[in-house]
Short mmCIF file of C-alpha atoms in Angstrom, two decimals:
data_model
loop_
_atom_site.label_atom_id
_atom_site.label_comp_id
_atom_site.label_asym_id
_atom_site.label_seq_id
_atom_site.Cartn_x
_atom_site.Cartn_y
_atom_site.Cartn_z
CA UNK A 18 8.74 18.88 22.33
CA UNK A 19 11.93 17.63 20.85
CA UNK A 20 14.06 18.78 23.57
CA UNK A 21 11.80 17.49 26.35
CA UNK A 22 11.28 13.57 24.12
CA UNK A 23 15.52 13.67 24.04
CA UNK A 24 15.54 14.60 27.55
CA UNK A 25 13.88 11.61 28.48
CA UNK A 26 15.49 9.48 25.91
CA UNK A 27 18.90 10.18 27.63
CA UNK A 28 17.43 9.69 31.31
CA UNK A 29 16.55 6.32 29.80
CA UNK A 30 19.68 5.85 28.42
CA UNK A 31 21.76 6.27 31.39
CA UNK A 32 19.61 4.93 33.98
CA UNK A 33 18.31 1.86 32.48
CA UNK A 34 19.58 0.62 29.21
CA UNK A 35 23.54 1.83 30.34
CA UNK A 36 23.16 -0.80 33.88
CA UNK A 37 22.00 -3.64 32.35
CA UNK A 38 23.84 -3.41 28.31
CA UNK A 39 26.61 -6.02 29.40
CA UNK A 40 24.08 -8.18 30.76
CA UNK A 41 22.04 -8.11 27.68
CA UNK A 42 24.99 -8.86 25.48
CA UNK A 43 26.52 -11.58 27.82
CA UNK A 44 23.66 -13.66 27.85
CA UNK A 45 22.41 -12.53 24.18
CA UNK A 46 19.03 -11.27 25.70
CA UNK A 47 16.07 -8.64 24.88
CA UNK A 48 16.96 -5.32 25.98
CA UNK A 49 13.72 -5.25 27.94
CA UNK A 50 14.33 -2.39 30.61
CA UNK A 51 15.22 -0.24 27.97
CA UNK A 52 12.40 -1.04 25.81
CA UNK A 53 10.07 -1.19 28.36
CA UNK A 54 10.50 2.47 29.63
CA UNK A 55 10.53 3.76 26.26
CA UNK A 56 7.09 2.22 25.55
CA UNK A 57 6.02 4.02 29.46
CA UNK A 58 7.05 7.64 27.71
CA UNK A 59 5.37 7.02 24.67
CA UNK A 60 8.89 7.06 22.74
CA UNK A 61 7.61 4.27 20.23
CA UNK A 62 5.27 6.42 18.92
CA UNK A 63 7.08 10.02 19.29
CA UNK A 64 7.31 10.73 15.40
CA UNK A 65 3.56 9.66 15.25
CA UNK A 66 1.89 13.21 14.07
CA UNK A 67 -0.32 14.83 16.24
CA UNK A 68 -3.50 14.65 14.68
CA UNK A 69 -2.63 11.29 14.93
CA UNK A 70 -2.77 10.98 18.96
CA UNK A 71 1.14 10.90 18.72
CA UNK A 72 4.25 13.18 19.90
CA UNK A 73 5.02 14.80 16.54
CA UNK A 74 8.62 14.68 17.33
CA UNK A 75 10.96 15.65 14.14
CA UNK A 76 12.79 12.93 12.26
CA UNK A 77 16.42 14.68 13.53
CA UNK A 78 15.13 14.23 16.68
CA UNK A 79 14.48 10.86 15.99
CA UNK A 80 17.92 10.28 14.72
CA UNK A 81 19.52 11.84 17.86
CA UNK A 82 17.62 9.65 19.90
CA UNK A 83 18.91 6.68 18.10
CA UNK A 84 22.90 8.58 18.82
CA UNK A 85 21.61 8.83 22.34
CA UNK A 86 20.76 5.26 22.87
CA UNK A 87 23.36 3.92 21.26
CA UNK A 88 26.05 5.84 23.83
CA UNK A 89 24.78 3.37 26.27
CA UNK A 90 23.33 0.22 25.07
CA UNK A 91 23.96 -0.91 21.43
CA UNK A 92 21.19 -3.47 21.12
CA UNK A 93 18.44 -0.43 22.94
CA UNK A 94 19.11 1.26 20.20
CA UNK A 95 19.14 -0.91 17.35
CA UNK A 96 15.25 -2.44 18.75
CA UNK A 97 14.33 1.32 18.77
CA UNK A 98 16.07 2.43 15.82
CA UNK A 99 14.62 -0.49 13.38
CA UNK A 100 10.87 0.68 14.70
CA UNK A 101 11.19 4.15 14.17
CA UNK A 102 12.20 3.29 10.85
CA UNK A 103 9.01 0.97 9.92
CA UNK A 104 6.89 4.08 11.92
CA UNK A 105 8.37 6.78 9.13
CA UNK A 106 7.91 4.40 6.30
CA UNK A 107 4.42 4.25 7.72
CA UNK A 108 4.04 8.18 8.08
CA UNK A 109 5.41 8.95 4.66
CA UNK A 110 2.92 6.64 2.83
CA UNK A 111 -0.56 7.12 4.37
CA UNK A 112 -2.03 8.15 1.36
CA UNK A 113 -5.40 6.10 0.51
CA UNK A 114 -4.41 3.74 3.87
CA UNK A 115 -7.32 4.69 5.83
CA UNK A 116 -6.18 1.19 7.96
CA UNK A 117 -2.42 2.22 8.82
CA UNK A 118 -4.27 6.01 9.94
CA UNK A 119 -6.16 3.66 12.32
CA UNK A 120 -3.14 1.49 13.34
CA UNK A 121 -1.13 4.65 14.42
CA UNK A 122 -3.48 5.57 16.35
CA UNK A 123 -3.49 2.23 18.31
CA UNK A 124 0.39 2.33 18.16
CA UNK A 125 0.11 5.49 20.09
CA UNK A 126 -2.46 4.23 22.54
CA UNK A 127 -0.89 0.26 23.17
CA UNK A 128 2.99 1.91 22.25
CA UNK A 129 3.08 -1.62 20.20
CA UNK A 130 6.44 -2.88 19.01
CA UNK A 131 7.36 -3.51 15.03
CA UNK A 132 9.46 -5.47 13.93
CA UNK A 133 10.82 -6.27 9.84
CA UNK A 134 10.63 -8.87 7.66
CA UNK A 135 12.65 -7.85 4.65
CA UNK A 136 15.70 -10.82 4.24
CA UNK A 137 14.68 -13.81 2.46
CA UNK A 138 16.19 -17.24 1.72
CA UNK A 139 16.61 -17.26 -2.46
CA UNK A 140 16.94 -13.90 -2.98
CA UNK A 141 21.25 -13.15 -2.57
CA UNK A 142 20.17 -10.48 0.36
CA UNK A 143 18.49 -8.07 -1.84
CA UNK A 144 16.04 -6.09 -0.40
CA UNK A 145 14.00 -5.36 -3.46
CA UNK A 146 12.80 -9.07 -4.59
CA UNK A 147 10.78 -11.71 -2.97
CA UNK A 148 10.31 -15.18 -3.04
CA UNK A 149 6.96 -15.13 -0.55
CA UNK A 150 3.97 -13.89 -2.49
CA UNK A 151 0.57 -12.76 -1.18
CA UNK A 152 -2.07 -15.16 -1.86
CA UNK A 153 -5.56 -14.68 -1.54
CA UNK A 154 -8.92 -16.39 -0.72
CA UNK A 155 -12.13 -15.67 -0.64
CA UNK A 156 -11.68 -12.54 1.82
CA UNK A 157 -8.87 -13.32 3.54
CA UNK A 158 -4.97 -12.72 2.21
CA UNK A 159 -2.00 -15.00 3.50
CA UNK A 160 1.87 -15.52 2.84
CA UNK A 161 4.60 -17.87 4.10
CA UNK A 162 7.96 -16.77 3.96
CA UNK A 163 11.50 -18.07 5.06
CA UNK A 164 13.54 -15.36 6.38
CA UNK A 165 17.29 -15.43 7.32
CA UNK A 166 17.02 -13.00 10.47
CA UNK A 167 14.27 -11.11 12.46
CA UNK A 168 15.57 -8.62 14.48
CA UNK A 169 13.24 -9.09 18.24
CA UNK A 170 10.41 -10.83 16.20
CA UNK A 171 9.30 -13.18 18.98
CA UNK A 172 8.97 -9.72 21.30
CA UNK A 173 7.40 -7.98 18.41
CA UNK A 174 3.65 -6.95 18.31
CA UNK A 175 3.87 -6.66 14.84
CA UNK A 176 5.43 -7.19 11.71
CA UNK A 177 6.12 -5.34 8.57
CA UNK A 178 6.67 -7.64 5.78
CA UNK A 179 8.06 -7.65 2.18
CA UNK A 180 6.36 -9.90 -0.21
CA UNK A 181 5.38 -10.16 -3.82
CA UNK A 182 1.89 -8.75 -4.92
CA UNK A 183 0.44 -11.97 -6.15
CA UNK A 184 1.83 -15.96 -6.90
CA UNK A 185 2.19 -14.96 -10.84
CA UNK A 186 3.57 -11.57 -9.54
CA UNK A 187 7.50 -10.85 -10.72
CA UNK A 188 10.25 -10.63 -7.85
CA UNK A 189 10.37 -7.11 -7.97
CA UNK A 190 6.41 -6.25 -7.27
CA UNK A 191 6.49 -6.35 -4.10
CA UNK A 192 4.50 -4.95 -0.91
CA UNK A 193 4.12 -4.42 2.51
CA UNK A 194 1.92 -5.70 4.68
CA UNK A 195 1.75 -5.57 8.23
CA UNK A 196 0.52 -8.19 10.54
CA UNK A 197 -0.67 -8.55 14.05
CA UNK A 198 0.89 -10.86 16.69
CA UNK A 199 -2.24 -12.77 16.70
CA UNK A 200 -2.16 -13.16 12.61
CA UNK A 201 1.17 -14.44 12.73
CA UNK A 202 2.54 -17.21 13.45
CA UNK A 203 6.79 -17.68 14.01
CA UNK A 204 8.43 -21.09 13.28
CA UNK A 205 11.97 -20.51 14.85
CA UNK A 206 14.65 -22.28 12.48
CA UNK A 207 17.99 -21.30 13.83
CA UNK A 208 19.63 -19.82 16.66
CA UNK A 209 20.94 -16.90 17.99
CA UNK A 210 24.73 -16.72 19.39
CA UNK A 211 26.12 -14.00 17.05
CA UNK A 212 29.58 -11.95 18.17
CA UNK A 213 27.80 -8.95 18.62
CA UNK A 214 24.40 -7.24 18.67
CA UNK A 215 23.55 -10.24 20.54
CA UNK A 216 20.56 -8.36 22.23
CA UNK A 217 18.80 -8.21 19.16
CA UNK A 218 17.40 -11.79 19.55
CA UNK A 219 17.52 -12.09 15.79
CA UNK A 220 17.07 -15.87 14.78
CA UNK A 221 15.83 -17.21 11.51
CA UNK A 222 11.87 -17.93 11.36
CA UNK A 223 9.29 -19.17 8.73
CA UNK A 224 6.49 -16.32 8.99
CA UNK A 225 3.13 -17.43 8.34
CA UNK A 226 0.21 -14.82 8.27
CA UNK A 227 -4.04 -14.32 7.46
CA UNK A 228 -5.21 -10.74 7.12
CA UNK A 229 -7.46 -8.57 5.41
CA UNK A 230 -6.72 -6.98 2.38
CA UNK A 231 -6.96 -3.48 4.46
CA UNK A 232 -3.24 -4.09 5.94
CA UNK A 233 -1.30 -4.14 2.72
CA UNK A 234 0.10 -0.75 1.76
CA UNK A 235 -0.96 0.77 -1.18
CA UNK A 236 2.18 2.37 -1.87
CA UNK A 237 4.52 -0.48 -4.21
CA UNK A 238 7.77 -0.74 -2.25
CA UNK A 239 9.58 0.01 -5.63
CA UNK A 240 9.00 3.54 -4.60
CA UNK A 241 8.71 2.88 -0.74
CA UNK A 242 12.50 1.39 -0.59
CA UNK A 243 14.31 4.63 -2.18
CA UNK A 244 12.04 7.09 -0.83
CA UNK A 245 11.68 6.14 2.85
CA UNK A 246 12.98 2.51 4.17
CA UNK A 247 16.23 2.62 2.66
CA UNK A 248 17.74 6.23 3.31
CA UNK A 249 15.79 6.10 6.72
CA UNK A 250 17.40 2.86 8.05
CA UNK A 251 20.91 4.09 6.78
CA UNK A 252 20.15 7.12 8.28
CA UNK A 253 18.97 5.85 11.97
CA UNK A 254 21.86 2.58 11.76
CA UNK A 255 24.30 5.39 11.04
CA UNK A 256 23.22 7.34 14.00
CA UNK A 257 23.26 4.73 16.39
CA UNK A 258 26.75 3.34 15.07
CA UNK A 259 27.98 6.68 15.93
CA UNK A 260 26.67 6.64 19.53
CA UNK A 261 28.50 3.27 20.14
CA UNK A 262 31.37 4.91 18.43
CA UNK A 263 31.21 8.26 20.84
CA UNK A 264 31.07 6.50 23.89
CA UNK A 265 34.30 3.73 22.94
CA UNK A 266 36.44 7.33 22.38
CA UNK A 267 34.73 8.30 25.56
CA UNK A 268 36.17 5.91 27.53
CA UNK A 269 39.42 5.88 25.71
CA UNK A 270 39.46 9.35 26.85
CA UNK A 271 38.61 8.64 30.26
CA UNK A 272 41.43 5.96 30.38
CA UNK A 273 43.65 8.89 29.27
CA UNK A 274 42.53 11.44 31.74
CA UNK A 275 43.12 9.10 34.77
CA UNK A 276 46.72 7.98 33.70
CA UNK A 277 46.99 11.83 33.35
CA UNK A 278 46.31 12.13 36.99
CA UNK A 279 49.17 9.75 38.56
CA UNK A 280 51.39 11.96 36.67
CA UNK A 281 51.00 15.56 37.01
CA UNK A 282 52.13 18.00 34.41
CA UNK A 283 53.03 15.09 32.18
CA UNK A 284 50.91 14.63 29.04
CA UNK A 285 50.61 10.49 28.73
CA UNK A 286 51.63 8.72 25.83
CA UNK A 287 48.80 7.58 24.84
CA UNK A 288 47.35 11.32 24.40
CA UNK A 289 48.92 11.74 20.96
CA UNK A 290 46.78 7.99 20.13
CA UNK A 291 43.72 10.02 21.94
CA UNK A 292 44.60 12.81 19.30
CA UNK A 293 44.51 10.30 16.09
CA UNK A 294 40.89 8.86 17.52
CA UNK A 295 39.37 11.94 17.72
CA UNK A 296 40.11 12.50 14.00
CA UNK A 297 38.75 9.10 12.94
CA UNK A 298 35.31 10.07 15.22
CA UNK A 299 34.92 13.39 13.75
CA UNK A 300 34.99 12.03 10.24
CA UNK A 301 32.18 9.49 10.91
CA UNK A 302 30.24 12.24 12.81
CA UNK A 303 30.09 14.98 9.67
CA UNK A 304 29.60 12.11 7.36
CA UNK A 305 26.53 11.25 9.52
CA UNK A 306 25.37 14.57 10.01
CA UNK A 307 25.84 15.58 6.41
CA UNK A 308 23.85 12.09 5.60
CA UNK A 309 20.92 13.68 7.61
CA UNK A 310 20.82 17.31 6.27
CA UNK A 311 20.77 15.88 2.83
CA UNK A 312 17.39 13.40 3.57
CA UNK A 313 16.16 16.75 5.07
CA UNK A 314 16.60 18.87 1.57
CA UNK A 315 15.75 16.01 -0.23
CA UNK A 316 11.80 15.66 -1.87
CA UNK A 317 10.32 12.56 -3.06
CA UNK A 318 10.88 12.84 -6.69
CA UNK A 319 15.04 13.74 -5.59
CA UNK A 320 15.40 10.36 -3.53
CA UNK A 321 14.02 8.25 -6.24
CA UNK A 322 16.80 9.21 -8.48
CA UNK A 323 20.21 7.43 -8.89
CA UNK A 324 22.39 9.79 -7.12
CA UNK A 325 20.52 9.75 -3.85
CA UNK A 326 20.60 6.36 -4.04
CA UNK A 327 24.02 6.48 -4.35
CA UNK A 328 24.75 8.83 -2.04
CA UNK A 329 22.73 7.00 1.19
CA UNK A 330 24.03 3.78 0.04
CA UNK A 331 27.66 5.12 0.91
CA UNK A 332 26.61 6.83 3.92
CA UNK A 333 25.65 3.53 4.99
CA UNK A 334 29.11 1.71 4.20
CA UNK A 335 31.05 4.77 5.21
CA UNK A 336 29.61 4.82 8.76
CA UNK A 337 29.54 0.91 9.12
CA UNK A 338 33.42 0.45 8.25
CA UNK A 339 34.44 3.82 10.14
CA UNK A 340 32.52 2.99 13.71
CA UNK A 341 34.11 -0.46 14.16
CA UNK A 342 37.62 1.38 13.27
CA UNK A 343 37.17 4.29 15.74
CA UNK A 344 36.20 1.48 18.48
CA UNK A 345 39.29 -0.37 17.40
CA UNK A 346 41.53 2.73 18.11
CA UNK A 347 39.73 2.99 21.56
CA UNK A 348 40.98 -0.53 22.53
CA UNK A 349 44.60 0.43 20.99
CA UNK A 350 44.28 3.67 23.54
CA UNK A 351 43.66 1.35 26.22
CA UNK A 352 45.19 -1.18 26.19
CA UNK A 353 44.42 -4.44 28.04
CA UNK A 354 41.96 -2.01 30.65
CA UNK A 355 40.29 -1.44 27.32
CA UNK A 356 40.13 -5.70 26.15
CA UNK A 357 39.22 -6.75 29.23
CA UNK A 358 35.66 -7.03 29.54
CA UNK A 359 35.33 -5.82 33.71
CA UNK A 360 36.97 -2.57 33.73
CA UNK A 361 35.03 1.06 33.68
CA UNK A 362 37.31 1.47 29.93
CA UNK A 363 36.55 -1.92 28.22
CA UNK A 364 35.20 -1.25 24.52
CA UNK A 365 35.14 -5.12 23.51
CA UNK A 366 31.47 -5.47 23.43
CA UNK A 367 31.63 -1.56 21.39
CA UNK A 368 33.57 -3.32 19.09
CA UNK A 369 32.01 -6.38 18.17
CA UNK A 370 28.57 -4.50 17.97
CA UNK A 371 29.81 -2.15 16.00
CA UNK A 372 31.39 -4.79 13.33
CA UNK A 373 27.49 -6.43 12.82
CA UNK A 374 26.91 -3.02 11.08
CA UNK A 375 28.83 -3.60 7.82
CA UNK A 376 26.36 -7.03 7.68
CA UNK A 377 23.63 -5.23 8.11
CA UNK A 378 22.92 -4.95 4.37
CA UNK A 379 25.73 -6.64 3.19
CA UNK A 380 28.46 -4.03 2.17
CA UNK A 381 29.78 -6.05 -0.63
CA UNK A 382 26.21 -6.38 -1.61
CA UNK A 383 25.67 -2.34 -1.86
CA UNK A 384 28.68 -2.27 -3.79
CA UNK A 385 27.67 -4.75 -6.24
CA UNK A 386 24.57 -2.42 -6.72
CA UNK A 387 26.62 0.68 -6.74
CA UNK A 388 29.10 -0.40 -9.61
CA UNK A 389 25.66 -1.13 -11.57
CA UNK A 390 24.11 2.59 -10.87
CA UNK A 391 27.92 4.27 -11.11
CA UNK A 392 27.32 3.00 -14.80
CA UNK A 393 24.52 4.73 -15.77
CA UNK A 394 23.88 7.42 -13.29
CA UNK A 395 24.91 10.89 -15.08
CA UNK A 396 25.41 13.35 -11.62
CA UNK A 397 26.95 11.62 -8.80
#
């Protein structure tokens, strides 16, 4: 199953999201072909489990995909990437959430798009307190909350929110809910003309949503955040950062390889810069793959503690700051060919994607909260 889902992932990658990725960035659009043909193999709802209607693909195979993706089209795989990581967050909580067994089962059957609302205005960019609260009346439940950035929420079916419990509840209870298209409503208050990942279509909105009780998860995102969403999204981000990363040396190599040609039996300067890269690549790609083996050994009770925490929080800044440096070297390897934006070995729009990932989750924010745990934490 997993070979045959990455298979297809990679057929997508090349054929569709690949042709039209410089047209998505230069006019700052929704990767829709991409997208699209995911949703026509079912790919949004792969890691569903089978009893579930869905694919029952394996997290790692989920994370390749994400590597996969982002070899061809940065913003493809960032869309895909941030659902897969509200669909595991999903997975890993169904306990006593009768309603989210029911809405997998429709995800499966409509392949419906999720999108997150975790940043907030007033709370310094961290994750884990709210301003919005939950308030409810008679039967219904509503919030209204002022967020920063959503990543494709006007293409979204859905949206996963953070919010406080209740009005009188403290910034730290908070919970999910999710919310349907038709529950929400998306007041757009800024634009969207970022240097890179411009194909995420992420403005600023004020969210406004009515539900049912039924669609807030039980589980309190105090446990949710370390035990799924946060080592997840570092996880998947990392991945995909990696894929943009692969395919800059790529074409740094290719560059090589064809100035290799005019000169036969002459190795080209710029090999022994090749040489350097790969170094730089390799290290992001065992600190990524050593990033995913330890989520793999990990259990529930182990990523709650301060270490893991730790230890994904660096994976996270390790990957973000190496990516944009290995894309850097690629354009050094290059050249102009490699700055200009119309040649087969241009890496400018690897680059600037690639520097939107140390934002993503502010690094200097993670290390605030690291020299706070690094205090306390006793194995590291």
């Amino acid at each position: 199953m997993s070979d045959a889902f990455l298979d297809t992932v990679r057929r997508i990658g090349e054929e569709l999201a690949a042709p039209n990725a410089d047209d998505v960035d230069r006019n700052a659009r929704f990767p829709r072909e991409g997208v699209d043909a995911l949703k026509g193999e079912k790919a949004l709802s792969a890691h569903v489990p089978e009893q579930l209607g869905g694919g029952g693909v394996s997290f790692p195979a989920i994370a390749r995909a994400c590597f996969e993706l982002g070899r061809h089209c940065g913003a493809t795989a960032m869309v895909f990437s941030m659902h897969q990581i509200e669909v595991e967050t999903i997975v890993r909580h169904l306990d006593d959430a009768d309603w989210y067994s029911d809405y997998l089962r429709r995800l499966v059957d409509e392949q419906r798009l999720i999108a997150s609302v975790t940043s907030e205005a007033g709370t310094g960019g961290e994750m884990g307190r709210s301003v919005a609260a939950v308030e409810t009346k008679g039967g219904t439940c509503s919030f209204e909350k002022q967020a920063p950035t959503v990543s494709y929420g006007a293409e979204a079916d859905d949206l996963f929110t953070t919010v406080r419990r209740a009005p009188d509840a403290e910034p730290g209870d908070q919970v999910l809910v999710l919310t349907h298209k038709d529950q929400t409503t998306l007041e757009q208050t800024g634009t969207w003309d970022p240097l890179g990942m411009r194909g995420t279509c992420s403005p600023g909105y004020i969210v406004r949503a009515e539900f049912p009780a039924e669609q807030i998860l039980p589980t309190p995102f105090s446990r949710v955040m370390p035990e799924s969403m946060v080592p997840i999204s570092h996880i998947l981000w990392s991945h995909l950062w990696l894929g943009i990363a692969t395919d800059a040396f790529d074409r740094s190599r290719a560059f090589v390889r064809a100035a290799a040609k005019q000169k036969p039996g002459e190795t080209p300067p710029q090999a022994a810069r090749l040489s350097h890269l790969l170094t730089e690549l390799s290290l992001l790609r065992a600190e990524v793959e050593s990033g995913l083996a330890d989520f793999e050994e990990a259990d529930r009770e182990r990523l709650s503690t301060l270490a893991s925490v730790l230890r994904f929080n660096n994976l996270k800044i390790a990957a973000s700051e190496q990516a944009p440096r290995v894309c850097q070297g690629a354009m050094a390897v290059g050249g102009i060919v490699a700055f200009k934006n119309d040649t087969p070995f241009s890496v400018g729009r690897h680059l600037r994607d690639t520097m939107s990932a140390s934002l993503m989750v502010a690094n200097e924010r993670i290390h605030q909260t690291n020299a706070g745990l690094l205090l306390v934490a006793k194995d590291v």
